[in-house]
Amino acid sequence: MRPGKMLREVLRTGLKKPVTVLYPKEKLDLPEHFRGKLKFNPEKCIGCKLCMKDCPTNAIVINQVGEKQFEAAIDLGKCIYCAQCVDSCLKKALEYTKEVELAQLDAQKLKVVFGAEIKSDTKKTSL
Amino acid sequence: MHNPSEEFKIPIGPQHPALKEPESFSVALRGEKILGVDIRLGYNHRGIEKACEERTYIQDMYLIERVCGICSHSHSTCFIQAVEEIAGLAVPRRALYIRTLVAELERIHSHLLWLGVAGHEIGFDTLLMYTWRDREIVMDILAELTGNRVNYGINTIGGVRRDISSIQIQETLKAMDLLEERTKYYIELGLEETTIIKRLSGVGVLSYEDSLHFDAVGPTARASGVKRDVRKDDPYASYGEISFDVITDTGADVYARTIVRLKELMESYKIVRQCLKNLPDGPITVRAPRKIPAGEALSRYEAPRGEDVHYVKSNGTDKPERVKVRAPTLANVQAVKHMLKDRFLADMPIVIAAIDPCFSCTDRLVSLKDDDKKADVMTWQALHDYSIKWHSQRGVDFGKLNKKLQERLSK
Ligand code: SF4
Ligand code: SF4
């Protein structure tokens, strides 16, 4: 038995520089497949709503905004960033990004809408 | 003043600074000695099983994954195995290897986490700091392979969601070398450091017979000499094709549990290396139907804390009819009562911590008995009235609040 066996380790580490970085000034790289804020590509969406069906938290809602035009309303407060919707979408209209700084003081700002560019002659048909 | 020869009861929890989760212990003491402990769970019931019935299998995957933050992969794999069995899916071998790989990485991070917590409970915070520093190595690997540090989301019905590249294999192997070196140091530390040996030896003893009697699982049972490990007894994923040893110890105390976990880490490195070396080529998923045919299945899985059991019953729709989760802590918690008897109060934190409890994951159902009717089932209204009565007896009046609520609801 040896008391204080960790002492050497402690002393050695004491000479090293800290590994923590000064966030937000410095930022660490995120892993390759990090699942952050979603991105919606309206041109690709065909409105099949599979993403809506599979979302575990009902965070995503697809609305038709014109003929063959869809927008995605995503509640970032509800989303658990599982990216199931990305997997479910057969048209690859959804993708995840590495955007993580999503905190908001106003809960309303967490509800984001990725709109299709509404052509001037078409109107919103549903919400 | 209190007479030390008299029996004295102290409640610990449900809210207590020393507890990380809400659970309640009522400890009967004489002086410093514990005469008996009553453990009460049920403060963190989240209704996950019921919620599973309301959601589709795909949605359930993410819900089940959140039964536990530490062994999320354990629960999700256990659940998915049951679903795949009912659906009769042949999961590709590559997917099974990746599942095994993530499972072992999870065990590594969980055991290192435990070592730190154990150090903290015995006042050896230096150990906590260093093990948790080293744990970051495996957390980074998990994040690299799956995308996120916790709730990896790697599983899907019929396979896994992400493949691994050769660069990731190299990185993981490098990390394993580093971790192995560190673990060797911790084993040496465990075998030599006076603080650890003196504080943990002879504490929380659970004999071989008692371990069987109380149906202990995981490292808790193995430290009492019970050679029980689902990975060996009922191989799932790719464990059948991998060689590793089941670590046991005959010490039967907290010290033995520490040593078992440390040695298990070494086995995990072995398994990870084999998984990466023998990783078969091929697809990582098979197409899974949305509607699962009627049937039932029971799935077992060796989580870092012991055997995890999931039961799934399907009825041919896209939602399960019944899901049952038995987390390993439920199997071990009975033994804790026994381990604490006739021990000192000061041993309580480390003895409880030694089973690596996860009380929130364990919390499933509380059965309420209607005393008037002697029935097992209480209606919603009866439960509501009972709760109001219970609180008003203790001086809390919910009448006004209730009225307000009713007004709101009727609007
Ligand atoms: S699954 Fe894809 S194509 Fe279908 S509605 Fe969702 S985003 Fe659009
Ligand atoms: S990432 Fe998950 S929770 Fe978020 S919108 Fe997609 S499916 Fe829903």
Coordinates of C-alpha atoms and ligand atoms in Angstrom, one line a residue:
Chain A
M1 CA 0.0 0.0 0.0
R2 CA 1.1 3.5 -0.8
P3 CA -0.5 6.6 0.4
G4 CA -0.5 9.6 -1.9
K5 CA 0.1 7.6 -5.0
M6 CA -1.5 10.2 -7.2
L7 CA 0.8 13.0 -6.0
R8 CA 3.2 12.6 -8.9
E9 CA 0.4 12.7 -11.5
V10 CA -1.0 15.8 -9.8
L11 CA 2.3 17.6 -9.8
R12 CA 3.0 16.7 -13.4
T13 CA -0.4 17.9 -14.5
G14 CA 0.0 21.1 -12.6
L15 CA 2.6 22.2 -15.0
K16 CA 0.4 21.7 -18.1
K17 CA -1.7 24.3 -19.7
P18 CA -5.4 24.2 -19.1
V19 CA -7.4 22.5 -21.9
T20 CA -10.5 24.6 -21.6
V21 CA -10.9 27.3 -24.2
L22 CA -12.3 30.8 -23.7
Y23 CA -15.7 30.3 -25.1
P24 CA -17.2 32.3 -26.9
K25 CA -14.0 33.9 -28.0
E26 CA -12.5 30.6 -29.0
K27 CA -14.6 27.7 -30.1
L28 CA -14.0 24.0 -30.4
D29 CA -14.6 22.1 -33.6
L30 CA -17.8 20.1 -33.7
P31 CA -17.8 16.4 -34.7
E32 CA -18.4 15.6 -38.4
H33 CA -21.9 14.3 -38.0
F34 CA -23.0 16.8 -35.4
R35 CA -26.8 17.2 -35.4
G36 CA -27.5 20.9 -35.0
K37 CA -30.1 23.3 -36.4
L38 CA -32.0 22.0 -39.4
K39 CA -31.9 23.4 -42.8
F40 CA -34.8 23.1 -45.2
N41 CA -34.5 23.2 -48.9
P42 CA -38.0 24.1 -50.3
E43 CA -37.1 23.4 -53.9
K44 CA -36.7 19.7 -53.1
C45 CA -39.7 19.2 -50.9
I46 CA -42.6 17.4 -52.4
G47 CA -44.9 17.8 -49.4
C48 CA -45.1 14.1 -48.5
K49 CA -45.0 15.0 -44.8
L50 CA -43.0 11.8 -43.9
C51 CA -40.8 14.0 -41.8
M52 CA -43.8 15.3 -39.8
K53 CA -45.0 11.8 -39.3
D54 CA -41.7 10.5 -37.9
C55 CA -40.6 13.4 -35.8
P56 CA -40.7 12.2 -32.2
T57 CA -41.6 15.6 -30.8
N58 CA -43.8 17.0 -33.6
A59 CA -41.4 19.9 -33.9
I60 CA -41.6 20.1 -37.7
V61 CA -44.7 21.2 -39.6
I62 CA -44.9 21.3 -43.4
N63 CA -47.4 23.7 -44.9
Q64 CA -48.3 24.2 -48.5
V65 CA -47.9 27.7 -49.5
G66 CA -48.6 27.6 -53.1
E67 CA -48.7 25.1 -56.0
K68 CA -46.0 22.6 -55.3
Q69 CA -44.5 25.0 -52.8
F70 CA -44.0 24.1 -49.2
E71 CA -42.6 25.8 -46.1
A72 CA -41.3 24.1 -43.0
A73 CA -42.1 25.5 -39.6
I74 CA -39.7 24.1 -37.0
D75 CA -40.0 24.7 -33.3
L76 CA -36.4 24.8 -32.2
G77 CA -37.5 24.5 -28.6
K78 CA -39.3 21.3 -29.2
C79 CA -36.7 19.7 -31.6
I80 CA -34.4 17.2 -30.0
Y81 CA -32.0 17.3 -32.9
C82 CA -32.3 13.6 -33.6
A83 CA -32.2 14.2 -37.4
Q84 CA -34.8 11.5 -37.9
C85 CA -36.6 13.8 -40.3
V86 CA -33.4 14.1 -42.3
D87 CA -33.4 10.3 -42.6
S88 CA -37.1 10.1 -43.4
C89 CA -37.0 12.6 -46.2
L90 CA -36.6 10.7 -49.4
K91 CA -36.0 13.9 -51.4
K92 CA -33.2 15.1 -49.2
A93 CA -35.0 18.4 -48.6
L94 CA -33.8 18.5 -45.0
E95 CA -30.3 18.5 -43.6
Y96 CA -28.7 19.2 -40.4
T97 CA -26.1 21.9 -39.8
K98 CA -23.5 22.5 -37.1
E99 CA -25.3 25.6 -35.9
V100 CA -25.6 25.2 -32.1
E101 CA -26.0 28.7 -30.7
L102 CA -29.7 28.7 -30.7
A103 CA -30.5 30.1 -27.2
Q104 CA -33.2 32.8 -27.2
L105 CA -34.8 34.9 -24.5
D106 CA -38.0 35.2 -26.4
A107 CA -39.6 31.8 -26.9
Q108 CA -41.3 33.0 -30.1
K109 CA -38.0 33.4 -31.8
L110 CA -37.4 29.6 -31.5
K111 CA -40.2 29.1 -34.0
V112 CA -38.5 29.4 -37.3
V113 CA -40.1 29.1 -40.7
F114 CA -38.1 28.1 -43.7
G115 CA -40.3 29.6 -46.4
A116 CA -40.6 28.9 -50.0
E117 CA -40.2 32.0 -52.0
I118 CA -43.9 32.8 -52.6
K119 CA -44.6 33.7 -56.1
S120 CA -46.4 37.0 -56.4
D121 CA -49.6 35.4 -57.9
T122 CA -49.9 32.6 -55.3
K123 CA -51.2 33.1 -51.8
K124 CA -50.8 31.2 -48.7
T125 CA -53.4 28.5 -48.7
S126 CA -52.9 27.0 -45.3
L127 CA -51.1 27.6 -42.1
Chain B
M1 CA -31.2 15.1 24.3
H2 CA -31.4 12.0 22.2
N3 CA -30.3 8.9 23.9
P4 CA -27.8 7.1 21.6
S5 CA -29.0 3.6 22.7
E6 CA -32.5 4.4 21.3
E7 CA -33.6 3.8 17.8
F8 CA -33.7 6.9 15.7
K9 CA -35.1 7.4 12.2
I10 CA -33.7 9.9 9.7
P11 CA -35.2 10.5 6.3
I12 CA -32.8 11.1 3.5
G13 CA -34.4 12.5 0.4
P14 CA -36.4 12.7 -1.8
Q15 CA -34.7 16.1 -2.0
H16 CA -31.3 16.0 -0.4
P17 CA -28.0 17.7 -1.3
A18 CA -26.2 14.4 -1.3
L19 CA -28.5 12.8 -3.8
K20 CA -28.3 13.4 -7.5
E21 CA -31.7 12.1 -8.2
P22 CA -34.9 12.2 -6.2
E23 CA -35.4 9.0 -4.1
S24 CA -36.1 8.5 -0.5
F25 CA -34.3 6.5 2.2
S26 CA -35.6 6.2 5.6
V27 CA -32.8 5.0 7.8
A28 CA -33.3 3.5 11.2
L29 CA -30.3 4.1 13.4
R30 CA -28.9 3.3 16.7
G31 CA -26.1 5.6 17.3
E32 CA -24.1 5.5 14.1
K33 CA -25.2 2.0 13.2
I34 CA -27.9 1.4 10.6
L35 CA -30.6 -1.0 11.8
G36 CA -32.5 -1.0 8.6
V37 CA -33.2 1.1 5.5
D38 CA -36.5 1.6 3.7
I39 CA -36.0 2.7 0.1
R40 CA -38.8 4.4 -1.8
L41 CA -38.7 5.0 -5.4
G42 CA -41.4 6.7 -7.5
Y43 CA -40.4 10.3 -7.4
N44 CA -39.3 10.4 -10.9
H45 CA -41.9 8.5 -12.8
R46 CA -42.0 9.9 -16.3
G47 CA -44.6 7.6 -17.9
I48 CA -42.2 6.5 -20.6
E49 CA -43.9 3.1 -21.2
K50 CA -47.3 4.7 -21.6
A51 CA -45.9 7.4 -23.9
C52 CA -44.3 4.6 -26.0
E53 CA -47.8 3.2 -26.7
E54 CA -48.9 6.5 -28.1
R55 CA -46.0 6.9 -30.5
T56 CA -44.8 5.0 -33.5
Y57 CA -41.8 2.6 -33.3
I58 CA -39.6 5.2 -35.0
Q59 CA -40.6 7.9 -32.5
D60 CA -40.2 5.4 -29.6
M61 CA -36.6 4.8 -30.5
Y62 CA -35.7 8.4 -29.5
L63 CA -37.9 8.3 -26.4
I64 CA -36.5 5.0 -25.2
E65 CA -33.0 6.3 -25.8
R66 CA -33.8 9.0 -23.3
V67 CA -34.7 6.5 -20.5
C68 CA -31.1 7.1 -19.3
G69 CA -28.5 9.7 -20.3
I70 CA -25.6 7.5 -19.4
C71 CA -26.6 4.2 -21.0
S72 CA -28.8 5.5 -23.7
H73 CA -27.4 3.1 -26.3
S74 CA -28.2 0.2 -24.0
H75 CA -31.9 1.0 -23.8
S76 CA -32.2 1.9 -27.4
T77 CA -30.5 -1.3 -28.5
C78 CA -32.4 -3.4 -26.1
F79 CA -35.7 -2.0 -27.4
I80 CA -34.8 -2.2 -31.0
Q81 CA -33.6 -5.8 -30.7
A82 CA -37.1 -6.7 -29.4
V83 CA -38.8 -4.9 -32.3
E84 CA -36.5 -6.5 -34.8
E85 CA -37.2 -9.9 -33.4
I86 CA -40.9 -9.4 -33.8
A87 CA -40.5 -8.1 -37.3
G88 CA -38.1 -10.9 -38.2
L89 CA -35.5 -8.6 -39.5
A90 CA -32.0 -9.9 -40.3
V91 CA -29.8 -7.0 -39.3
P92 CA -26.7 -6.7 -41.4
R93 CA -23.5 -7.9 -39.7
R94 CA -21.8 -4.6 -40.1
A95 CA -24.6 -2.9 -38.3
L96 CA -24.3 -5.4 -35.4
Y97 CA -20.6 -4.7 -35.2
I98 CA -21.1 -1.0 -35.0
R99 CA -23.8 -1.5 -32.3
T100 CA -21.3 -3.5 -30.3
L101 CA -18.6 -1.0 -30.8
V102 CA -20.8 1.9 -29.6
A103 CA -22.0 -0.3 -26.7
E104 CA -18.5 -0.9 -25.5
L105 CA -17.5 2.7 -25.9
E106 CA -20.5 3.5 -23.8
R107 CA -19.4 1.0 -21.1
I108 CA -16.0 2.7 -21.1
H109 CA -17.4 6.1 -20.5
S110 CA -19.9 4.8 -17.9
H111 CA -17.3 2.9 -15.9
L112 CA -14.9 5.8 -16.0
L113 CA -17.7 8.1 -14.8
W114 CA -18.5 5.6 -12.0
L115 CA -14.9 5.6 -10.9
G116 CA -14.9 9.3 -10.6
V117 CA -18.2 9.3 -8.7
A118 CA -16.9 6.6 -6.3
G119 CA -13.8 8.7 -5.7
H120 CA -16.0 11.7 -5.0
E121 CA -18.2 9.8 -2.5
I122 CA -15.2 8.7 -0.5
G123 CA -13.7 12.2 -0.5
F124 CA -11.1 11.4 -3.1
D125 CA -11.9 14.2 -5.5
T126 CA -8.5 14.0 -7.2
L127 CA -9.6 10.7 -8.6
L128 CA -12.8 12.3 -9.8
M129 CA -11.0 15.0 -11.7
Y130 CA -8.5 12.7 -13.4
T131 CA -10.9 10.0 -14.4
W132 CA -13.3 12.5 -15.8
R133 CA -10.5 14.2 -17.7
D134 CA -9.7 10.8 -19.3
R135 CA -13.3 10.1 -19.9
E136 CA -13.3 13.0 -22.3
I137 CA -11.2 10.9 -24.7
V138 CA -13.9 8.4 -25.1
M139 CA -16.6 11.0 -25.2
D140 CA -14.8 12.7 -28.1
I141 CA -14.7 9.4 -29.9
L142 CA -18.4 8.8 -29.3
A143 CA -19.2 12.2 -30.6
E144 CA -16.9 11.6 -33.7
L145 CA -18.6 8.3 -34.5
T146 CA -22.2 9.2 -33.8
G147 CA -22.5 12.9 -34.0
N148 CA -23.3 13.7 -30.4
R149 CA -21.8 13.1 -26.9
V150 CA -25.0 11.8 -25.4
N151 CA -28.0 10.2 -26.9
Y152 CA -26.0 9.0 -29.9
G153 CA -29.0 8.2 -32.1
I154 CA -27.0 5.6 -33.8
N155 CA -29.6 2.9 -33.9
T156 CA -32.5 2.6 -36.2
I157 CA -34.9 -0.3 -36.7
G158 CA -33.0 -2.7 -38.9
G159 CA -29.5 -1.4 -38.5
V160 CA -27.5 1.7 -37.6
R161 CA -27.8 5.2 -39.0
R162 CA -24.1 6.0 -39.5
D163 CA -21.3 4.1 -41.0
I164 CA -17.7 4.4 -39.8
S165 CA -14.8 5.4 -42.0
S166 CA -11.3 4.1 -42.0
I167 CA -10.1 7.4 -40.5
Q168 CA -12.5 7.0 -37.7
I169 CA -11.2 3.5 -37.1
Q170 CA -7.7 4.8 -36.8
E171 CA -8.7 7.5 -34.4
T172 CA -10.6 5.1 -32.2
L173 CA -7.7 2.7 -32.1
K174 CA -5.4 5.5 -31.1
A175 CA -7.8 6.6 -28.3
M176 CA -8.1 3.0 -27.1
D177 CA -4.3 2.8 -26.7
L178 CA -4.3 6.0 -24.7
L179 CA -7.2 4.9 -22.5
E180 CA -5.7 1.5 -21.9
E181 CA -2.5 3.2 -20.6
R182 CA -4.6 5.4 -18.3
T183 CA -6.7 2.5 -17.1
K184 CA -3.6 0.5 -16.3
Y185 CA -2.6 3.4 -14.2
Y186 CA -5.9 3.4 -12.4
I187 CA -5.7 -0.3 -11.8
E188 CA -2.3 0.1 -10.3
L189 CA -3.7 3.0 -8.2
G190 CA -6.6 0.8 -7.1
L191 CA -4.3 -1.9 -6.0
E192 CA -1.8 0.3 -4.2
E193 CA -3.4 3.5 -3.0
T194 CA -4.1 3.3 0.7
T195 CA -7.1 5.6 0.7
I196 CA -9.0 3.4 -1.8
I197 CA -8.1 0.1 -0.2
K198 CA -8.8 1.1 3.4
R199 CA -12.0 3.0 2.6
L200 CA -13.6 0.4 0.4
S201 CA -12.6 -2.9 1.7
G202 CA -15.2 -4.7 3.8
V203 CA -17.8 -2.1 3.0
G204 CA -21.2 -3.0 1.6
V205 CA -20.6 -6.7 1.7
L206 CA -22.9 -8.9 -0.5
S207 CA -22.0 -12.5 -0.3
Y208 CA -22.3 -14.9 -3.2
E209 CA -25.5 -16.5 -1.8
D210 CA -27.1 -13.1 -1.0
S211 CA -26.2 -11.9 -4.5
L212 CA -28.2 -14.8 -5.9
H213 CA -30.9 -14.4 -3.4
F214 CA -31.4 -10.7 -4.3
D215 CA -30.9 -11.3 -8.0
A216 CA -28.1 -8.8 -8.3
V217 CA -26.9 -8.0 -11.8
G218 CA -23.9 -6.6 -13.6
P219 CA -20.7 -5.6 -11.8
T220 CA -22.5 -5.8 -8.4
A221 CA -23.1 -9.5 -8.9
R222 CA -19.8 -10.2 -10.6
A223 CA -17.9 -8.7 -7.7
S224 CA -19.6 -11.3 -5.5
G225 CA -18.3 -14.1 -7.7
V226 CA -21.5 -14.6 -9.7
K227 CA -20.4 -15.2 -13.3
R228 CA -23.3 -13.6 -14.9
D229 CA -23.1 -11.5 -18.1
V230 CA -25.7 -11.4 -20.8
R231 CA -23.0 -10.8 -23.4
K232 CA -21.7 -14.3 -22.7
D233 CA -24.9 -16.0 -21.5
D234 CA -27.2 -14.9 -24.2
P235 CA -25.0 -13.2 -26.9
Y236 CA -26.7 -10.4 -28.8
A237 CA -25.3 -8.1 -31.5
S238 CA -21.9 -9.5 -32.4
Y239 CA -20.7 -10.6 -29.0
G240 CA -21.0 -14.2 -30.0
E241 CA -18.1 -13.7 -32.5
I242 CA -15.9 -11.8 -30.1
S243 CA -13.6 -13.2 -27.4
F244 CA -13.5 -11.6 -24.1
D245 CA -13.5 -12.6 -20.4
V246 CA -16.2 -12.1 -17.8
I247 CA -14.5 -10.5 -14.9
T248 CA -15.4 -11.7 -11.5
D249 CA -14.0 -11.1 -8.0
T250 CA -14.6 -12.9 -4.7
G251 CA -14.1 -9.8 -2.5
A252 CA -17.9 -9.1 -2.5
D253 CA -17.4 -5.6 -1.2
V254 CA -17.2 -2.1 -2.7
Y255 CA -13.5 -2.6 -3.3
A256 CA -14.2 -5.7 -5.4
R257 CA -16.8 -3.8 -7.4
T258 CA -14.2 -1.1 -8.1
I259 CA -11.7 -3.7 -9.3
V260 CA -14.2 -5.5 -11.4
R261 CA -15.2 -2.3 -13.2
L262 CA -11.6 -1.4 -13.8
K263 CA -10.8 -4.8 -15.2
E264 CA -13.9 -4.7 -17.3
L265 CA -12.6 -1.5 -18.9
M266 CA -9.6 -3.5 -20.1
E267 CA -12.0 -6.1 -21.6
S268 CA -13.9 -3.4 -23.3
Y269 CA -10.8 -2.1 -25.1
K270 CA -10.2 -5.7 -26.3
I271 CA -13.8 -5.9 -27.6
V272 CA -13.5 -2.5 -29.3
R273 CA -10.3 -3.5 -31.0
Q274 CA -11.8 -6.7 -32.2
C275 CA -14.9 -5.0 -33.6
L276 CA -12.7 -2.6 -35.5
K277 CA -10.4 -5.2 -36.8
N278 CA -13.1 -7.6 -37.9
L279 CA -15.6 -5.1 -39.1
P280 CA -17.4 -6.8 -41.9
D281 CA -18.2 -5.0 -45.2
G282 CA -21.7 -4.6 -46.4
P283 CA -24.8 -2.5 -45.8
I284 CA -25.6 -1.0 -42.5
T285 CA -29.4 -1.2 -42.6
V286 CA -32.2 -3.4 -44.0
R287 CA -35.5 -1.9 -44.8
A288 CA -37.8 -2.0 -41.9
P289 CA -41.6 -2.0 -42.2
R290 CA -43.5 0.8 -40.5
K291 CA -46.1 -1.6 -39.3
I292 CA -44.7 -4.3 -37.1
P293 CA -46.6 -7.6 -37.3
A294 CA -48.4 -8.8 -34.1
G295 CA -46.2 -10.6 -31.7
E296 CA -44.1 -10.1 -28.6
A297 CA -40.5 -10.3 -27.7
L298 CA -38.3 -10.0 -24.7
S299 CA -34.8 -8.6 -25.2
R300 CA -31.9 -8.7 -22.8
Y301 CA -28.8 -6.5 -22.9
E302 CA -25.8 -6.2 -20.6
A303 CA -25.8 -2.5 -19.8
P304 CA -22.8 -1.0 -17.9
R305 CA -24.9 -1.4 -14.7
G306 CA -26.1 -4.9 -15.4
E307 CA -28.8 -6.7 -17.3
D308 CA -31.4 -4.5 -18.9
V309 CA -34.6 -6.1 -20.0
H310 CA -37.2 -4.8 -22.5
Y311 CA -40.5 -6.3 -23.4
V312 CA -42.4 -5.2 -26.5
K313 CA -45.8 -6.4 -27.6
S314 CA -47.0 -5.4 -31.0
N315 CA -50.5 -5.6 -32.5
G316 CA -49.8 -5.2 -36.2
T317 CA -50.0 -1.4 -36.3
D318 CA -47.2 1.1 -36.3
K319 CA -47.4 1.6 -32.6
P320 CA -46.5 -0.9 -29.9
E321 CA -49.3 -2.2 -27.7
R322 CA -47.1 -2.5 -24.6
V323 CA -43.5 -1.7 -23.8
K324 CA -41.9 -2.7 -20.5
V325 CA -38.5 -1.5 -19.4
R326 CA -36.6 -3.0 -16.5
A327 CA -33.5 -1.0 -15.8
P328 CA -30.6 -2.8 -14.0
T329 CA -30.9 -0.6 -10.9
L330 CA -34.2 -2.2 -10.0
A331 CA -32.5 -5.5 -9.8
N332 CA -29.7 -4.2 -7.6
V333 CA -31.6 -1.9 -5.3
Q334 CA -32.9 -4.7 -3.1
A335 CA -29.4 -5.8 -2.4
V336 CA -28.5 -2.3 -1.2
K337 CA -30.8 -2.6 1.7
H338 CA -29.0 -5.8 2.8
M339 CA -25.6 -4.3 2.2
L340 CA -26.3 -1.4 4.5
K341 CA -27.7 -3.4 7.4
D342 CA -25.5 -3.1 10.5
R343 CA -23.1 -0.8 8.8
F344 CA -22.3 2.8 9.7
L345 CA -24.3 5.7 8.4
A346 CA -21.1 7.2 6.9
D347 CA -20.9 4.2 4.5
M348 CA -24.2 4.9 3.0
P349 CA -23.2 7.2 0.1
I350 CA -20.5 4.9 -1.2
V351 CA -22.5 1.7 -0.8
I352 CA -25.4 3.2 -2.7
A353 CA -23.0 4.6 -5.3
A354 CA -21.3 1.2 -5.7
I355 CA -24.3 -0.3 -7.5
D356 CA -24.0 2.7 -9.9
P357 CA -27.7 3.5 -9.4
C358 CA -29.9 5.2 -11.9
F359 CA -33.1 5.8 -10.0
S360 CA -34.8 7.9 -12.7
C361 CA -34.3 5.1 -15.2
T362 CA -35.7 2.6 -12.8
D363 CA -38.8 4.5 -12.0
R364 CA -41.6 2.7 -13.7
L365 CA -44.9 2.4 -12.0
V366 CA -46.4 3.0 -8.6
S367 CA -49.3 0.8 -7.8
L368 CA -51.8 2.7 -5.6
K369 CA -54.2 0.7 -3.5
D370 CA -57.6 2.0 -2.7
D371 CA -57.9 1.1 0.9
D372 CA -61.7 1.5 1.0
K373 CA -62.4 -1.0 -1.8
K374 CA -59.3 -3.2 -1.3
A375 CA -58.9 -3.1 -5.0
D376 CA -55.7 -2.7 -6.9
V377 CA -57.1 -0.2 -9.3
M378 CA -58.0 3.4 -8.5
T379 CA -60.0 5.5 -10.8
W380 CA -58.8 8.9 -11.9
Q381 CA -61.4 10.6 -9.8
A382 CA -60.6 8.6 -6.7
L383 CA -56.9 9.4 -7.2
H384 CA -57.8 13.1 -7.6
D385 CA -59.9 13.1 -4.4
Y386 CA -57.3 11.1 -2.5
S387 CA -54.6 13.6 -3.4
I388 CA -56.7 16.6 -2.3
K389 CA -57.5 14.8 1.0
W390 CA -53.9 13.9 1.5
H391 CA -52.7 17.4 1.1
S392 CA -55.4 19.1 3.1
Q393 CA -54.6 16.8 6.0
R394 CA -51.1 18.3 5.8
G395 CA -52.5 21.9 5.6
V396 CA -52.2 22.4 1.9
D397 CA -55.4 23.6 0.3
F398 CA -55.8 22.9 -3.4
G399 CA -59.4 23.9 -3.5
K400 CA -58.8 27.5 -4.8
L401 CA -56.2 26.4 -7.2
N402 CA -58.4 23.7 -8.5
K403 CA -61.3 26.1 -9.0
K404 CA -59.1 28.4 -11.0
L405 CA -57.9 25.6 -13.1
Q406 CA -61.4 24.4 -13.8
E407 CA -62.3 27.9 -14.9
R408 CA -59.4 28.0 -17.2
L409 CA -60.2 24.7 -18.7
S410 CA -63.8 25.5 -19.2
K411 CA -63.0 28.7 -21.1
Ligands
SF4_1 S1 -40.1 14.3 -45.9 FE1 -39.0 15.7 -47.2 S2 -40.2 15.9 -49.1 FE2 -41.5 15.0 -47.5 S3 -42.6 16.8 -46.6 FE3 -40.8 16.4 -45.3 S4 -39.2 17.7 -46.2 FE4 -40.8 17.6 -47.7
SF4_2 S1 -34.4 16.7 -35.8 FE1 -35.8 15.2 -34.8 S2 -37.0 16.4 -33.3 FE2 -36.0 17.9 -34.8 S3 -37.6 18.2 -36.3 FE3 -36.3 16.6 -37.0 S4 -37.3 14.7 -36.4 FE4 -38.2 16.4 -35.2

